Amino acid sequence: LEFRRVLFRSGFNALLKTLEEPPAHVVFILATTELHDLPETILSRCQHFAFHAGNFAEILGHLENICKAEKVEADGQALAAIAASAGGSLRDALSRLEQAIAAFGTQLKGDAVLRLLGAVPSQLVEEVFAAVSALMPIKITANIVPNTRPIKLFNFRKLMRI
């Protein structure tokens, strides 16, 4: 119930009456992130379901099942990238899977999906950290921005002191 702030005592009383004597064809779903703000009289008449974010393995398993059912061939890197980018949201993972299928058809490859998601390959991240720790930013700059001449973008020595 996201509009709970606009419901005053009379509004909650009307909601309570409707919950106690609902029309036969109606199902009410009250969803809130602030359960403590609802009056006890409302809470006592509701079933409570606590939702949680899905973990990586659960989301990956759902994506694998969907790809199998839809006859989509996706490599492990592609599905792992989608699952990781979803941040625990199965809905976001499904949306990103649909985007990948719309972009690449029934063949999903890891590199292509990473580009679609705007993700950086883990090898490049490791190279960036290695270059920063070795204080060699010019070397890695050439790998990040292909076909450019190395230029000093940041003073990494000052960054390392911070």
Short mmCIF file of C-alpha atoms in Angstrom, two decimals:
data_model
loop_
_atom_site.label_atom_id
_atom_site.label_comp_id
_atom_site.label_asym_id
_atom_site.label_seq_id
_atom_site.Cartn_x
_atom_site.Cartn_y
_atom_site.Cartn_z
CA LEU A 1 0.00 0.00 0.00
CA GLU A 2 2.13 2.85 -1.28
CA PHE A 3 -0.42 5.60 -0.67
CA ARG A 4 -0.56 4.95 3.06
CA ARG A 5 0.61 8.51 3.80
CA VAL A 6 -2.54 9.95 2.26
CA LEU A 7 -4.80 7.60 4.20
CA PHE A 8 -5.91 9.14 7.44
CA ARG A 9 -7.81 7.39 10.20
CA SER A 10 -11.08 7.54 8.25
CA GLY A 11 -9.34 6.10 5.19
CA PHE A 12 -7.96 3.18 7.18
CA ASN A 13 -11.40 2.60 8.69
CA ALA A 14 -12.92 2.40 5.18
CA LEU A 15 -10.14 0.00 4.12
CA LEU A 16 -10.76 -2.11 7.20
CA LYS A 17 -14.49 -2.33 6.43
CA THR A 18 -13.70 -3.41 2.86
CA LEU A 19 -11.24 -6.04 4.09
CA GLU A 20 -13.76 -7.42 6.56
CA GLU A 21 -16.56 -7.63 3.99
CA PRO A 22 -14.92 -7.89 0.57
CA PRO A 23 -16.91 -8.46 -2.60
CA ALA A 24 -16.76 -12.13 -3.63
CA HIS A 25 -14.92 -11.43 -6.89
CA VAL A 26 -12.17 -9.21 -5.41
CA VAL A 27 -8.74 -10.11 -4.06
CA PHE A 28 -6.78 -7.37 -2.29
CA ILE A 29 -3.01 -7.31 -2.35
CA LEU A 30 -1.37 -4.83 -0.02
CA ALA A 31 2.32 -4.34 -0.71
CA THR A 32 4.52 -2.07 1.34
CA THR A 33 8.12 -1.69 2.38
CA GLU A 34 7.01 -0.03 5.62
CA LEU A 35 4.80 -2.61 7.27
CA HIS A 36 5.18 -0.90 10.64
CA ASP A 37 3.17 2.10 9.37
CA LEU A 38 -0.02 0.08 8.87
CA PRO A 39 -2.48 -0.11 11.78
CA GLU A 40 -2.66 -3.39 13.68
CA THR A 41 -6.35 -3.70 12.77
CA ILE A 42 -5.36 -3.92 9.09
CA LEU A 43 -2.35 -6.18 9.67
CA SER A 44 -4.36 -8.68 11.72
CA ARG A 45 -6.67 -9.29 8.74
CA CYS A 46 -3.90 -9.91 6.20
CA GLN A 47 -1.63 -12.78 5.34
CA HIS A 48 2.02 -11.76 5.36
CA PHE A 49 4.53 -12.82 2.71
CA ALA A 50 8.09 -11.61 3.07
CA PHE A 51 9.81 -11.36 -0.30
CA HIS A 52 13.55 -11.33 -0.76
CA ALA A 53 15.99 -10.75 -3.56
CA GLY A 54 16.96 -13.87 -5.46
CA ASN A 55 20.51 -15.09 -5.22
CA PHE A 56 22.77 -15.56 -8.21
CA ALA A 57 22.30 -19.35 -8.40
CA GLU A 58 18.48 -19.10 -8.30
CA ILE A 59 18.38 -16.50 -11.04
CA LEU A 60 20.90 -18.39 -13.17
CA GLY A 61 18.83 -21.57 -12.81
CA HIS A 62 15.66 -19.76 -13.93
CA LEU A 63 17.48 -18.29 -16.94
CA GLU A 64 18.82 -21.72 -17.92
CA ASN A 65 15.33 -23.25 -17.69
CA ILE A 66 13.83 -20.47 -19.79
CA CYS A 67 16.52 -20.78 -22.45
CA LYS A 68 16.00 -24.54 -22.60
CA ALA A 69 12.21 -24.17 -22.92
CA GLU A 70 12.52 -21.43 -25.56
CA LYS A 71 15.29 -23.29 -27.46
CA VAL A 72 17.78 -20.46 -26.95
CA GLU A 73 21.43 -21.49 -26.93
CA ALA A 74 23.25 -19.35 -24.40
CA ASP A 75 26.73 -19.95 -23.11
CA GLY A 76 27.49 -19.84 -19.41
CA GLN A 77 29.21 -16.46 -19.59
CA ALA A 78 26.16 -14.86 -21.22
CA LEU A 79 23.71 -16.16 -18.63
CA ALA A 80 26.08 -15.41 -15.76
CA ALA A 81 26.44 -11.82 -16.98
CA ILE A 82 22.66 -11.41 -17.16
CA ALA A 83 22.14 -12.96 -13.72
CA ALA A 84 24.86 -10.83 -12.14
CA SER A 85 23.58 -7.61 -13.71
CA ALA A 86 20.08 -8.19 -12.32
CA GLY A 87 21.13 -7.47 -8.74
CA GLY A 88 18.82 -10.07 -7.23
CA SER A 89 15.77 -9.14 -9.33
CA LEU A 90 14.36 -11.99 -11.39
CA ARG A 91 12.18 -9.51 -13.28
CA ASP A 92 15.27 -7.49 -14.30
CA ALA A 93 17.06 -10.68 -15.34
CA LEU A 94 14.12 -11.73 -17.53
CA SER A 95 13.97 -8.28 -19.09
CA ARG A 96 17.69 -8.40 -19.92
CA LEU A 97 17.35 -11.92 -21.32
CA GLU A 98 14.54 -10.68 -23.58
CA GLN A 99 16.74 -7.78 -24.72
CA ALA A 100 19.59 -10.16 -25.51
CA ILE A 101 17.31 -12.48 -27.48
CA ALA A 102 15.88 -9.49 -29.38
CA ALA A 103 19.39 -8.30 -30.21
CA PHE A 104 21.11 -11.61 -31.00
CA GLY A 105 18.41 -14.18 -31.71
CA THR A 106 18.65 -17.68 -30.30
CA GLN A 107 22.46 -17.71 -30.03
CA LEU A 108 23.71 -15.79 -27.00
CA LYS A 109 27.47 -15.45 -26.60
CA GLY A 110 29.14 -14.03 -23.52
CA ASP A 111 31.12 -11.24 -25.19
CA ALA A 112 28.11 -9.96 -27.11
CA VAL A 113 25.86 -10.01 -24.03
CA LEU A 114 28.52 -8.20 -21.98
CA ARG A 115 28.64 -5.44 -24.61
CA LEU A 116 24.84 -5.24 -24.65
CA LEU A 117 24.76 -4.86 -20.87
CA GLY A 118 27.55 -2.31 -20.92
CA ALA A 119 29.60 -4.57 -18.68
CA VAL A 120 33.34 -4.72 -18.66
CA PRO A 121 35.01 -8.12 -19.04
CA SER A 122 36.58 -9.26 -15.78
CA GLN A 123 39.98 -9.64 -17.48
CA LEU A 124 39.98 -5.92 -18.30
CA VAL A 125 39.07 -5.04 -14.71
CA GLU A 126 41.97 -7.18 -13.50
CA GLU A 127 44.29 -5.42 -15.97
CA VAL A 128 43.13 -2.01 -14.72
CA PHE A 129 43.85 -2.95 -11.11
CA ALA A 130 47.21 -4.45 -12.03
CA ALA A 131 48.17 -1.32 -13.99
CA VAL A 132 47.07 1.01 -11.21
CA SER A 133 48.89 -0.98 -8.60
CA ALA A 134 52.01 -0.97 -10.80
CA LEU A 135 51.47 2.74 -11.53
CA MET A 136 51.39 2.13 -15.27
CA PRO A 137 48.17 3.90 -16.33
CA ILE A 138 49.36 4.74 -19.82
CA LYS A 139 49.74 1.06 -20.77
CA ILE A 140 46.18 0.18 -19.76
CA THR A 141 44.69 3.33 -21.29
CA ALA A 142 45.64 2.04 -24.74
CA ASN A 143 43.73 -1.20 -24.03
CA ILE A 144 40.62 0.59 -22.80
CA VAL A 145 40.38 2.98 -25.73
CA PRO A 146 41.52 1.07 -28.85
CA ASN A 147 43.46 2.86 -31.59
CA THR A 148 44.42 5.82 -29.49
CA ARG A 149 47.85 7.01 -28.60
CA PRO A 150 48.67 6.67 -24.91
CA ILE A 151 48.04 9.87 -23.01
CA LYS A 152 48.08 10.54 -19.32
CA LEU A 153 44.41 10.86 -18.32
CA PHE A 154 44.81 10.93 -14.55
CA ASN A 155 47.54 11.47 -12.06
CA PHE A 156 47.39 7.96 -10.60
CA ARG A 157 50.11 8.71 -8.05
CA LYS A 158 47.86 11.32 -6.41
CA LEU A 159 44.92 8.90 -6.62
CA MET A 160 46.90 6.20 -4.85
CA ARG A 161 47.67 8.61 -1.96
CA ILE A 162 43.99 9.41 -1.45
#
